Coordinates of C-alpha atoms in Angstrom, one line a residue:
Chain A
M1 CA 142.7 102.0 65.9
G2 CA 142.1 100.6 62.2
D3 CA 145.1 99.3 61.8
T4 CA 144.5 95.6 62.8
N5 CA 141.7 95.2 60.3
T6 CA 141.6 91.9 58.6
A7 CA 140.6 90.9 55.7
T8 CA 137.0 90.4 56.3
A9 CA 136.6 94.2 57.3
A10 CA 138.7 95.3 54.1
A11 CA 135.1 96.1 52.4
P12 CA 135.1 99.3 51.2
S13 CA 132.9 102.0 53.7
A14 CA 130.9 102.7 50.5
N15 CA 129.2 99.1 50.6
N16 CA 127.3 99.6 54.2
D17 CA 124.3 97.6 52.9
D18 CA 125.0 94.7 54.6
H19 CA 126.2 96.0 57.7
L20 CA 123.6 95.4 60.5
I21 CA 125.6 97.6 63.3
E22 CA 127.2 100.6 62.9
I23 CA 129.1 102.4 65.1
I24 CA 131.1 105.5 64.8
G25 CA 132.9 107.3 66.8
M26 CA 130.8 106.7 69.8
H27 CA 131.7 108.0 73.7
K28 CA 130.1 107.5 76.8
W29 CA 130.6 108.9 80.0
Y30 CA 129.0 108.2 83.7
G31 CA 129.2 111.4 85.3
D32 CA 132.7 112.7 84.8
F33 CA 134.1 109.2 83.9
H34 CA 135.0 108.8 80.6
V35 CA 133.7 104.8 79.9
L36 CA 133.7 104.5 76.2
K37 CA 136.5 106.1 73.9
N38 CA 135.7 106.5 70.3
I39 CA 134.4 102.9 69.7
N40 CA 134.3 102.3 65.7
L41 CA 132.2 98.8 65.0
N42 CA 131.2 97.6 61.5
V43 CA 129.0 94.1 62.3
K44 CA 128.2 92.6 59.1
K45 CA 125.0 90.3 58.9
G46 CA 125.8 86.4 59.9
E47 CA 129.1 88.1 61.5
R48 CA 130.3 86.7 65.1
I49 CA 132.2 88.5 66.9
V50 CA 133.5 88.1 70.3
I51 CA 134.8 90.9 72.7
C52 CA 136.7 90.3 75.6
G53 CA 138.6 92.2 78.3
P54 CA 139.6 92.5 81.7
S55 CA 136.5 93.8 83.8
G56 CA 135.5 97.3 83.7
S57 CA 137.1 97.3 80.1
G58 CA 133.5 98.7 79.0
K59 CA 133.0 95.8 76.8
S60 CA 129.3 95.0 78.9
T61 CA 128.4 98.9 78.3
M62 CA 129.2 98.6 74.6
I63 CA 126.6 95.9 73.8
R64 CA 124.1 97.4 76.0
C65 CA 124.3 100.8 74.1
I66 CA 123.6 98.7 71.2
N67 CA 119.9 98.4 72.3
R68 CA 120.1 101.5 74.6
L69 CA 120.2 100.0 77.5
E70 CA 122.8 102.4 78.3
E71 CA 122.8 105.9 76.4
H72 CA 125.9 106.9 74.6
Q73 CA 126.4 110.7 74.7
K74 CA 128.6 111.4 71.4
G75 CA 129.0 109.4 68.1
Q76 CA 126.7 107.3 66.2
I77 CA 124.9 104.3 66.1
I78 CA 123.2 102.7 63.2
V79 CA 121.7 98.9 64.1
D80 CA 119.6 97.7 61.1
G81 CA 119.6 101.1 59.0
I82 CA 117.9 102.8 62.1
E83 CA 119.9 105.0 64.3
L84 CA 119.4 105.3 67.7
T85 CA 118.3 109.0 69.1
N86 CA 116.2 109.8 71.5
D87 CA 112.9 108.9 69.4
L88 CA 111.1 106.2 71.7
K89 CA 110.1 105.1 68.5
Q90 CA 113.4 104.1 66.8
I91 CA 114.1 102.9 70.5
D92 CA 111.6 100.5 70.2
A93 CA 111.7 99.4 66.5
I94 CA 115.8 98.4 67.3
R95 CA 114.9 96.8 70.6
R96 CA 112.4 94.5 68.5
E97 CA 114.9 93.7 66.3
V98 CA 117.5 93.1 68.8
G99 CA 117.5 89.9 71.5
M100 CA 119.9 90.3 74.4
V101 CA 120.8 87.7 76.8
F102 CA 122.1 88.8 80.0
Q103 CA 124.9 87.3 82.6
H104 CA 121.7 86.8 85.5
F105 CA 119.3 85.5 82.9
N106 CA 116.5 87.8 84.1
L107 CA 113.8 85.6 83.4
F108 CA 110.2 86.8 84.7
P109 CA 110.0 84.6 87.7
H110 CA 106.2 84.9 88.0
L111 CA 105.5 83.6 84.7
T112 CA 106.1 80.1 83.6
V113 CA 108.7 78.9 81.2
L114 CA 106.6 79.0 78.2
E115 CA 104.8 82.4 79.3
N116 CA 107.9 83.8 79.4
C117 CA 108.7 83.2 76.0
T118 CA 105.3 84.1 74.4
L119 CA 104.9 87.5 76.2
G120 CA 107.2 89.7 73.6
P121 CA 105.7 88.2 70.6
I122 CA 102.2 88.6 72.1
W123 CA 102.4 92.3 73.2
V124 CA 105.1 93.6 71.1
R125 CA 104.4 91.7 67.8
Q126 CA 100.8 91.1 68.5
T127 CA 101.3 87.5 67.7
P128 CA 98.0 85.4 68.1
K129 CA 98.9 83.3 71.5
A130 CA 98.6 79.9 70.0
E131 CA 101.3 80.9 67.5
A132 CA 103.6 82.6 70.3
E133 CA 103.4 79.2 72.2
A134 CA 104.0 77.0 68.7
T135 CA 106.9 79.1 68.2
A136 CA 107.7 79.2 71.8
M137 CA 108.1 75.1 72.4
E138 CA 109.7 75.3 68.9
Y139 CA 112.6 77.6 70.4
L140 CA 112.6 75.3 74.1
S141 CA 113.1 71.9 71.5
K142 CA 116.0 73.7 69.9
V143 CA 117.4 74.8 73.1
K144 CA 116.5 71.1 74.6
I145 CA 114.2 71.9 77.5
P146 CA 110.4 71.6 75.7
E147 CA 109.6 69.3 79.1
Q148 CA 110.2 72.3 81.5
A149 CA 107.5 74.6 79.4
N150 CA 105.3 75.0 82.6
K151 CA 107.8 75.1 85.3
Y152 CA 108.5 78.7 86.8
P153 CA 112.6 79.8 86.5
G154 CA 112.9 79.1 90.0
Q155 CA 112.5 75.8 89.5
L156 CA 115.0 75.5 86.8
S157 CA 118.7 75.1 87.3
G158 CA 120.9 78.2 85.7
G159 CA 121.9 76.4 82.6
Q160 CA 118.6 75.6 82.1
Q161 CA 117.4 79.0 83.1
Q162 CA 120.2 80.9 80.8
R163 CA 118.5 78.5 77.8
V164 CA 115.3 79.3 78.5
A165 CA 116.7 83.0 78.1
I166 CA 117.9 82.4 74.8
A167 CA 115.0 80.6 73.7
R168 CA 113.2 83.6 74.8
S169 CA 114.9 86.3 72.8
L170 CA 114.5 84.0 69.6
C171 CA 110.8 83.8 70.1
M172 CA 111.1 87.8 69.1
N173 CA 112.6 86.4 65.6
P174 CA 115.8 88.9 66.0
R175 CA 118.0 89.9 63.3
I176 CA 120.7 90.0 66.2
M177 CA 121.7 88.5 69.8
L178 CA 123.6 90.3 72.0
F179 CA 125.1 88.2 74.6
D180 CA 126.3 89.8 77.9
E181 CA 128.7 87.3 80.0
P182 CA 126.2 84.3 79.2
T183 CA 128.0 81.9 80.9
S184 CA 129.9 84.0 83.9
A185 CA 127.0 83.2 86.8
L186 CA 127.1 79.3 86.1
D187 CA 128.3 76.2 87.6
P188 CA 131.5 74.8 85.4
E189 CA 129.1 71.8 84.5
M190 CA 126.6 74.4 83.6
I191 CA 128.3 76.2 81.0
K192 CA 128.6 73.8 78.1
E193 CA 125.0 73.0 77.6
V194 CA 124.6 76.9 77.1
L195 CA 127.9 77.1 74.9
D196 CA 126.4 74.1 72.8
T197 CA 123.2 75.9 72.7
M198 CA 125.3 79.4 71.4
I199 CA 126.9 77.3 68.8
E200 CA 123.8 75.9 67.2
L201 CA 122.4 79.4 67.5
A202 CA 125.5 80.3 65.7
E203 CA 125.5 77.9 62.9
T204 CA 122.0 78.7 61.8
G205 CA 123.7 82.6 60.5
M206 CA 122.5 84.5 63.2
T207 CA 124.4 88.0 63.9
M208 CA 126.1 87.6 67.6
L209 CA 127.9 89.9 69.5
C210 CA 129.0 87.9 72.2
V211 CA 131.0 89.4 75.6
T212 CA 132.7 86.8 77.4
H213 CA 135.9 85.1 78.5
E214 CA 135.6 81.7 77.2
M215 CA 138.2 81.5 74.9
G216 CA 137.1 78.0 73.3
F217 CA 134.2 79.0 72.3
A218 CA 135.9 82.3 70.6
K219 CA 138.2 80.2 68.4
T220 CA 135.6 77.7 67.3
V221 CA 132.5 80.4 66.4
A222 CA 133.8 83.7 66.5
D223 CA 134.8 85.9 63.1
R224 CA 136.3 88.1 65.0
V225 CA 138.0 88.5 68.3
I226 CA 137.6 92.3 70.0
F227 CA 139.6 92.9 72.8
M228 CA 139.1 95.9 74.6
D229 CA 140.8 97.7 77.5
G230 CA 140.1 100.9 79.2
G231 CA 136.8 101.8 76.9
E232 CA 138.9 101.3 74.3
V233 CA 139.0 99.0 71.6
I234 CA 142.3 97.9 71.4
E235 CA 142.4 95.2 68.9
S236 CA 140.4 93.4 66.9
N237 CA 141.4 90.3 64.4
E238 CA 139.7 87.3 63.2
P239 CA 140.3 84.3 65.7
H240 CA 143.4 82.8 64.7
A241 CA 145.4 85.8 64.3
F242 CA 144.5 87.1 67.6
F243 CA 145.1 84.4 69.4
E244 CA 148.6 83.1 67.7
N245 CA 149.7 86.5 66.7
P246 CA 148.4 89.0 69.1
Q247 CA 149.7 92.9 68.2
H248 CA 149.6 95.0 71.5
D249 CA 151.2 94.2 74.4
R250 CA 147.8 95.2 76.5
T251 CA 146.4 92.0 74.5
K252 CA 149.4 89.7 75.0
L253 CA 149.3 90.2 78.7
F254 CA 145.2 89.8 78.9
L255 CA 145.5 86.5 76.9
S256 CA 148.7 85.0 79.1
Q257 CA 146.8 85.9 82.2
I258 CA 143.4 84.0 80.7
L259 CA 144.7 81.3 78.9
G260 CA 148.1 81.1 81.0
H261 CA 146.4 78.6 84.1
Chain B
M1 CA 117.2 47.7 126.6
S2 CA 120.4 46.6 126.7
E3 CA 120.3 43.9 123.9
V4 CA 122.5 44.8 121.1
Q5 CA 121.1 44.1 117.5
S6 CA 123.2 43.8 114.2
Y7 CA 122.2 44.9 110.6
A8 CA 124.2 43.9 107.6
P9 CA 124.6 47.5 106.4
G10 CA 121.8 49.2 104.2
T11 CA 119.5 46.8 106.0
H12 CA 118.4 48.7 109.0
P13 CA 115.0 49.4 109.7
D14 CA 113.1 52.8 110.3
M15 CA 112.5 53.0 114.3
E16 CA 110.5 54.9 116.4
A17 CA 111.9 57.5 118.5
P18 CA 111.9 57.4 121.9
V19 CA 108.8 58.6 124.1
G20 CA 109.4 62.6 124.9
Q21 CA 111.4 62.8 121.5
R22 CA 107.9 62.5 119.6
G23 CA 104.3 63.2 119.4
I24 CA 102.8 65.6 122.4
M25 CA 105.5 65.0 125.2
L26 CA 107.9 66.6 122.3
W27 CA 105.5 69.6 121.8
L28 CA 104.9 70.4 125.6
R29 CA 108.9 70.0 126.1
T30 CA 110.2 72.2 123.3
N31 CA 107.1 74.6 123.5
L32 CA 106.1 74.9 127.4
F33 CA 108.7 73.6 129.6
S34 CA 112.2 74.0 127.5
S35 CA 113.6 75.5 130.3
W36 CA 113.3 76.9 134.1
A37 CA 112.0 80.3 132.9
N38 CA 110.0 79.1 130.1
T39 CA 108.3 76.6 133.2
L40 CA 107.4 79.8 135.0
M41 CA 106.3 81.7 132.2
T42 CA 103.6 78.5 130.9
L43 CA 102.4 78.4 134.7
V44 CA 101.7 82.1 135.1
G45 CA 100.1 81.7 131.7
I46 CA 98.0 78.7 133.4
Y47 CA 97.0 80.9 136.3
L48 CA 96.5 84.6 134.2
L49 CA 93.9 82.1 131.9
Y50 CA 92.3 80.7 134.9
K51 CA 91.4 84.0 136.2
I52 CA 90.5 85.6 133.2
I53 CA 88.6 83.4 131.2
P54 CA 85.6 82.0 133.7
P55 CA 84.6 85.6 134.3
L56 CA 85.0 86.5 130.9
L57 CA 82.6 83.4 129.9
H58 CA 79.9 84.2 132.8
W59 CA 80.3 87.7 131.4
V60 CA 79.4 87.0 128.0
V61 CA 77.5 83.8 127.7
L62 CA 76.2 82.3 131.5
D63 CA 75.0 85.5 133.4
S64 CA 74.1 87.3 130.2
V65 CA 70.4 88.7 129.4
L66 CA 69.2 88.3 126.1
N67 CA 65.5 89.5 126.7
A68 CA 64.6 92.7 128.6
N69 CA 63.1 95.8 128.0
N70 CA 65.0 98.1 130.1
R71 CA 68.2 98.4 132.3
E72 CA 66.8 97.3 135.7
E73 CA 65.0 94.5 134.2
C74 CA 68.4 93.4 132.6
Q75 CA 70.5 93.9 136.2
A76 CA 67.5 92.3 137.9
L77 CA 67.9 89.1 135.6
G78 CA 71.5 88.8 135.6
T79 CA 75.1 90.2 136.2
G80 CA 76.5 89.4 133.2
A81 CA 76.0 91.4 129.8
C82 CA 72.8 93.4 128.9
W83 CA 72.6 91.7 125.7
A84 CA 69.1 92.9 125.5
F85 CA 70.3 96.4 124.4
I86 CA 72.3 95.6 121.5
K87 CA 69.2 93.2 120.1
D88 CA 66.8 96.2 120.8
R89 CA 69.1 98.6 119.1
Y90 CA 71.2 96.6 116.7
K91 CA 69.3 98.1 113.7
I92 CA 70.6 101.8 114.3
L93 CA 74.1 100.4 114.9
I94 CA 73.8 98.6 111.4
Y95 CA 72.1 101.3 109.3
G96 CA 72.1 104.5 111.7
F97 CA 69.6 106.9 110.4
Y98 CA 68.3 105.4 106.8
P99 CA 64.7 105.1 106.3
I100 CA 63.4 101.9 107.6
E101 CA 61.4 101.5 104.8
E102 CA 64.6 101.7 102.7
R103 CA 66.7 99.6 104.4
W104 CA 66.1 96.8 102.1
R105 CA 68.4 98.6 99.9
V106 CA 71.1 98.7 102.0
N107 CA 71.1 94.6 102.5
L108 CA 70.8 94.2 99.0
S109 CA 73.9 96.6 98.5
F110 CA 75.5 94.4 101.0
V111 CA 74.9 91.5 99.4
L112 CA 75.8 92.8 95.7
L113 CA 79.1 93.8 97.1
I114 CA 80.2 90.3 98.6
F115 CA 78.9 89.3 95.1
A116 CA 81.2 91.5 93.3
L117 CA 84.0 90.8 95.5
I118 CA 84.5 87.3 94.9
P119 CA 86.3 87.6 91.4
I120 CA 88.2 90.1 92.1
L121 CA 89.3 88.2 95.9
F122 CA 89.7 84.5 94.1
D123 CA 90.4 83.5 90.4
H124 CA 89.6 80.4 89.9
V125 CA 86.1 81.0 89.7
A126 CA 84.0 80.2 86.7
M127 CA 82.7 82.9 84.7
R128 CA 85.1 85.3 85.8
K129 CA 85.5 87.9 83.1
P130 CA 81.9 88.6 82.7
W131 CA 81.7 89.0 86.8
L132 CA 84.5 91.3 86.9
I133 CA 82.6 93.3 84.6
F134 CA 79.4 92.9 87.1
S135 CA 82.4 94.0 89.8
G136 CA 83.4 97.2 87.4
I137 CA 79.8 98.4 87.5
F138 CA 78.7 97.9 91.0
P139 CA 80.1 101.2 92.4
F140 CA 77.0 102.6 90.2
I141 CA 74.8 100.4 91.3
A142 CA 75.3 100.7 94.5
A143 CA 75.7 104.3 94.3
W144 CA 72.1 104.1 92.9
L145 CA 70.7 101.9 95.2
L146 CA 71.9 104.0 98.2
L147 CA 70.9 107.1 97.2
G148 CA 68.0 106.8 95.5
G149 CA 66.6 108.6 92.1
F150 CA 65.4 106.7 88.8
G151 CA 62.6 105.2 90.4
L152 CA 63.6 104.9 94.1
A153 CA 63.1 106.9 96.7
H154 CA 65.9 109.9 97.3
V155 CA 67.7 109.1 100.4
G156 CA 70.1 112.0 101.8
T157 CA 73.8 111.4 102.6
D158 CA 73.0 112.9 106.1
E159 CA 70.9 109.7 107.0
F160 CA 73.9 107.9 106.2
G161 CA 74.9 106.0 109.7
G162 CA 76.3 103.5 111.8
M163 CA 78.2 100.4 110.1
M164 CA 76.5 100.9 107.2
L165 CA 78.7 104.5 107.0
N166 CA 81.8 103.0 108.0
T167 CA 80.9 100.3 105.4
V168 CA 80.6 102.9 102.5
V169 CA 83.6 105.1 103.6
G170 CA 86.3 102.1 104.2
V171 CA 85.1 100.3 100.9
T172 CA 85.5 103.7 99.0
G173 CA 88.5 104.4 99.9
I174 CA 89.8 100.8 99.6
A175 CA 88.6 100.4 96.2
F176 CA 89.7 104.0 94.9
S177 CA 93.6 104.1 96.6
L178 CA 94.8 101.1 95.1
P179 CA 95.0 102.5 91.9
L180 CA 95.8 105.9 92.9
G181 CA 98.6 104.9 95.4
I182 CA 100.0 102.3 92.6
L183 CA 99.9 105.5 90.1
L184 CA 101.7 108.0 92.4
A185 CA 104.3 105.6 93.4
L186 CA 105.0 104.8 89.7
G187 CA 105.3 108.6 89.5
R188 CA 107.4 108.7 92.3
K189 CA 109.9 106.7 90.5
S190 CA 109.3 108.3 87.4
H191 CA 112.1 110.1 84.8
L192 CA 109.6 112.7 84.0
P193 CA 110.4 116.0 86.6
I194 CA 106.9 117.4 86.4
V195 CA 105.5 113.5 87.1
K196 CA 107.9 113.6 89.8
S197 CA 107.8 116.2 91.7
I198 CA 103.7 116.5 91.7
S199 CA 103.7 112.6 93.0
V200 CA 106.7 113.6 96.0
C201 CA 104.9 116.7 97.0
F202 CA 101.4 114.9 97.0
I203 CA 102.3 112.4 98.9
E204 CA 104.8 114.0 101.6
F205 CA 101.8 116.4 101.8
I206 CA 99.6 113.8 102.7
R207 CA 101.3 111.8 105.1
G208 CA 102.6 114.6 107.2
V209 CA 99.1 115.7 107.9
P210 CA 96.6 114.2 110.1
L211 CA 93.6 112.6 109.1
I212 CA 91.7 114.9 111.2
T213 CA 93.3 118.0 110.1
L214 CA 91.9 116.5 106.5
L215 CA 88.9 116.0 107.8
F216 CA 88.4 119.2 109.3
V217 CA 89.5 120.8 106.0
A218 CA 87.2 118.5 103.6
S219 CA 84.1 119.8 106.4
T220 CA 84.4 123.4 106.6
M221 CA 87.4 125.0 104.8
L222 CA 86.7 123.7 101.6
N223 CA 83.3 126.1 101.8
Y224 CA 86.0 129.4 101.8
F225 CA 87.4 127.8 98.5
L226 CA 84.5 126.9 96.6
P227 CA 82.1 129.7 94.7
P228 CA 79.7 130.7 97.3
G229 CA 76.1 128.7 96.8
T230 CA 77.5 125.2 95.5
T231 CA 76.9 122.9 97.6
F232 CA 79.6 119.9 97.9
D233 CA 78.4 116.8 99.6
L234 CA 79.6 116.2 102.6
L235 CA 80.0 112.8 102.6
L236 CA 81.8 112.7 99.3
R237 CA 84.4 115.3 100.4
V238 CA 85.0 112.4 103.2
L239 CA 85.2 110.0 100.8
I240 CA 87.7 111.9 98.5
M241 CA 89.5 112.7 101.6
V242 CA 89.6 109.1 103.3
T243 CA 90.8 107.8 99.5
L244 CA 93.8 110.8 99.4
F245 CA 95.0 110.1 102.5
S246 CA 95.3 106.3 102.0
S247 CA 96.3 106.4 98.6
A248 CA 99.9 108.2 100.0
Y249 CA 100.7 105.7 102.2
I250 CA 99.7 102.8 99.7
A251 CA 102.0 105.0 97.3
E252 CA 105.1 104.3 100.0
V253 CA 104.2 100.7 100.5
V254 CA 104.1 100.0 96.6
R255 CA 107.1 102.2 95.9
G256 CA 108.8 99.9 98.7
G257 CA 107.7 96.8 96.9
L258 CA 108.9 98.5 93.5
Q259 CA 112.5 98.7 95.1
A260 CA 113.0 95.2 95.6
I261 CA 112.2 94.6 91.9
P262 CA 115.9 93.8 90.4
K263 CA 117.0 96.4 87.3
G264 CA 117.9 93.1 85.7
Q265 CA 113.7 92.6 85.3
Y266 CA 113.3 96.4 84.0
E267 CA 116.5 95.5 81.5
A268 CA 114.6 92.6 80.5
A269 CA 111.4 93.7 79.8
D270 CA 113.1 97.0 77.8
S271 CA 115.3 94.8 75.6
M272 CA 112.2 92.8 74.7
G273 CA 110.6 96.2 73.4
L274 CA 107.7 96.1 75.7
K275 CA 106.8 99.9 76.0
Y276 CA 106.7 101.0 79.9
W277 CA 103.0 100.6 80.6
Q278 CA 102.9 97.0 79.2
S279 CA 106.5 96.2 81.5
M280 CA 105.0 97.7 84.6
R281 CA 101.7 95.6 84.2
L282 CA 103.2 92.3 83.0
I283 CA 106.4 92.6 84.9
V284 CA 107.2 94.7 87.4
L285 CA 103.9 95.1 89.1
P286 CA 102.5 91.7 89.6
Q287 CA 106.0 90.7 91.4
A288 CA 105.9 94.4 93.6
L289 CA 102.4 94.1 94.5
K290 CA 103.2 90.5 95.5
I291 CA 106.0 91.9 97.9
S292 CA 103.9 94.5 99.3
I293 CA 100.6 92.5 100.1
P294 CA 101.2 92.5 103.8
G295 CA 101.7 96.2 103.8
I296 CA 99.0 97.3 101.3
V297 CA 96.3 95.4 103.9
N298 CA 98.0 96.6 106.8
T299 CA 97.1 100.3 105.5
F300 CA 93.5 99.4 104.3
I301 CA 93.2 97.9 108.2
G302 CA 94.3 101.2 109.5
L303 CA 91.6 103.1 107.0
F304 CA 89.1 100.7 107.7
K305 CA 88.9 101.6 111.8
D306 CA 90.3 105.2 110.7
T307 CA 86.5 105.5 109.2
T308 CA 85.5 106.1 113.1
L309 CA 86.9 109.4 113.0
V310 CA 84.5 111.0 110.5
L311 CA 82.9 111.0 114.1
I312 CA 84.4 114.2 114.9
I313 CA 83.0 116.4 112.0
G314 CA 79.5 115.2 112.8
L315 CA 78.7 111.8 110.8
L316 CA 77.3 109.4 112.8
D317 CA 79.4 106.2 112.1
V318 CA 78.8 103.2 114.4
L319 CA 80.3 104.8 117.0
G320 CA 78.3 107.7 116.8
V321 CA 75.3 105.9 117.0
G322 CA 76.3 103.9 119.6
R323 CA 77.2 106.9 121.6
S324 CA 73.4 108.4 121.0
A325 CA 71.9 104.4 122.0
L326 CA 73.8 105.0 125.3
A327 CA 72.3 108.3 125.9
D328 CA 69.0 106.9 126.1
A329 CA 67.4 106.8 129.5
Q330 CA 66.0 103.7 129.4
W331 CA 69.3 101.8 128.7
N332 CA 71.5 104.3 130.3
G333 CA 74.9 103.1 131.1
L334 CA 75.7 100.4 129.0
A335 CA 79.0 101.3 127.6
Y336 CA 80.8 98.1 127.7
E337 CA 78.1 96.1 125.7
V338 CA 77.5 98.8 122.9
Y339 CA 81.7 98.8 122.6
V340 CA 82.1 95.4 122.6
S341 CA 79.8 95.0 119.8
I342 CA 81.2 97.9 118.0
A343 CA 84.7 96.2 118.8
L344 CA 83.3 92.7 117.5
F345 CA 82.2 93.9 114.4
F346 CA 85.8 96.0 113.8
F347 CA 87.7 93.2 114.3
V348 CA 85.6 90.5 112.3
C349 CA 86.3 92.9 109.2
C350 CA 89.9 93.4 109.9
F351 CA 90.9 89.9 110.8
S352 CA 89.3 88.7 107.4
M353 CA 91.2 91.1 105.6
S354 CA 94.2 89.7 107.7
R355 CA 93.3 86.2 106.6
Y356 CA 92.6 87.1 102.9
S357 CA 96.3 88.4 102.7
I358 CA 98.0 85.5 104.5
Y359 CA 95.7 83.0 102.0
L360 CA 96.8 85.5 98.9
E361 CA 100.7 85.4 99.9
G362 CA 100.8 81.6 100.3
K363 CA 99.0 81.3 96.8
L364 CA 101.3 83.9 95.1
D365 CA 104.3 82.0 96.5
K366 CA 103.5 79.1 95.1
G367 CA 105.9 78.1 91.9
Y368 CA 108.4 80.4 92.3
K369 CA 109.7 79.5 95.3
R370 CA 113.4 79.4 94.9

């Protein structure tokens, strides 16, 4: 699979210090079903990666393995120097550093927007409440909804909820952000506000892995686009080359299907 | 009527709806006389109320007797209920055979119980935190007050009786079965095989056995298993059995609530790095318990009424002392008055629980309705 590596990935593997995420020969099965096959992926600090592919290709499963929402059965995942094993301490250590934004937002409906944002810092990082609230308001301002702080998630629109979810993750001060189809559940007019938030986040130098079908976002923001199909990484390239000159037939077919209309 | 008025677009005033489409007429029409079948049922209903309410009113109030010394006097004074009997015996219905000079302790415990419940039931009270600490130590205060020792005269649990006994069993059962039931529900959903199988076996066994059987086990069979000479208070055994019994039901009700929490909530809590107990306490249980309120209160109401079953193993609860009062030669045969009073006691307690549950649902529903 490594034949399409670009200049950005050409650094020798001996220099692993700046790799925030290393996935080496990772496999995953659901029962007898082989969902992920020999995944190898290195993510450098500050790198922004977009993962695309047809539904069922394993792209969500792959990023969910990175913070152990799914367990892999073979291979290694090393996040920020910590290897993911069954050791709960290590899993918690990794989860503290990895923020995740979900397709269906998964905000806590019984807590206000502000409480959603301060819960993690207060209970996981033992931040004093006042400090956590100040940080939360700062991030809510960055996602442009500070005025909604005392509302409940159910009172917000989908786009607003997803921006709260992004702010909630950022309040934990993560080193890596995972996005699992963040705009797929949104009405078209709300997709832009969420993508704008993500673009601003990318500009701050955050390391991001994003599963999305938003190819415009991939073109403007991504350092690398990864195409997955059938549980394998088929192609990995910088966006210009990926869209202009796809190497594999399956990539060409996929691109023609989603860009062709 | 037929005059046609025209308005420029956007200037049409609001008008009153026609008669029959508003107010009481509309209510009557839609609720009582919407079809010929409904009209018929309304008329039958009115007739039944006419037949039931006046005699009931006569029996309970108009023809009842409040002051008399025995049944004959009662019957001479009026044809209705002989409340004089209840007036004569209400103390035994409330306190059972608790020593007369010590009954203030029961009263004080009851007042403190209400006081301890306030911060638990209502969250917008001043100084809730220190108040809750009092609620936490209330069980020990109540046990000391009711049982005696440390300066108070000792009262054996065999002297407990009447409504006081039902309240002790009911409140203890409710207070301990909720946390135990929640733990069992979480245990049943646990990924740890031993915890899970213990929870499943416990719940299925307890639910599969009638409460009476468990009470018989408590009153007789435990003596076989315990080393000879150990005494183990009968009331304590009953309290344990009632708590275990009700906790199995609570566990299933709470499990129903847990099932309703979307997987995404667990994932969001996990991905944040919350530990298991943190995510349960902060994220999952607040939502699951809210959904489970009707079922939990339903179980509590059932538990409270089931406290009368202790009669069968020889504890004199309100039903037991009521029956003993009925055996009195002076007041022979006044079963209606006794049972109506007891029914009223249970109804007031259970209806209060029901109203509280509706209040709580309404309160928790605010804010995040979608």
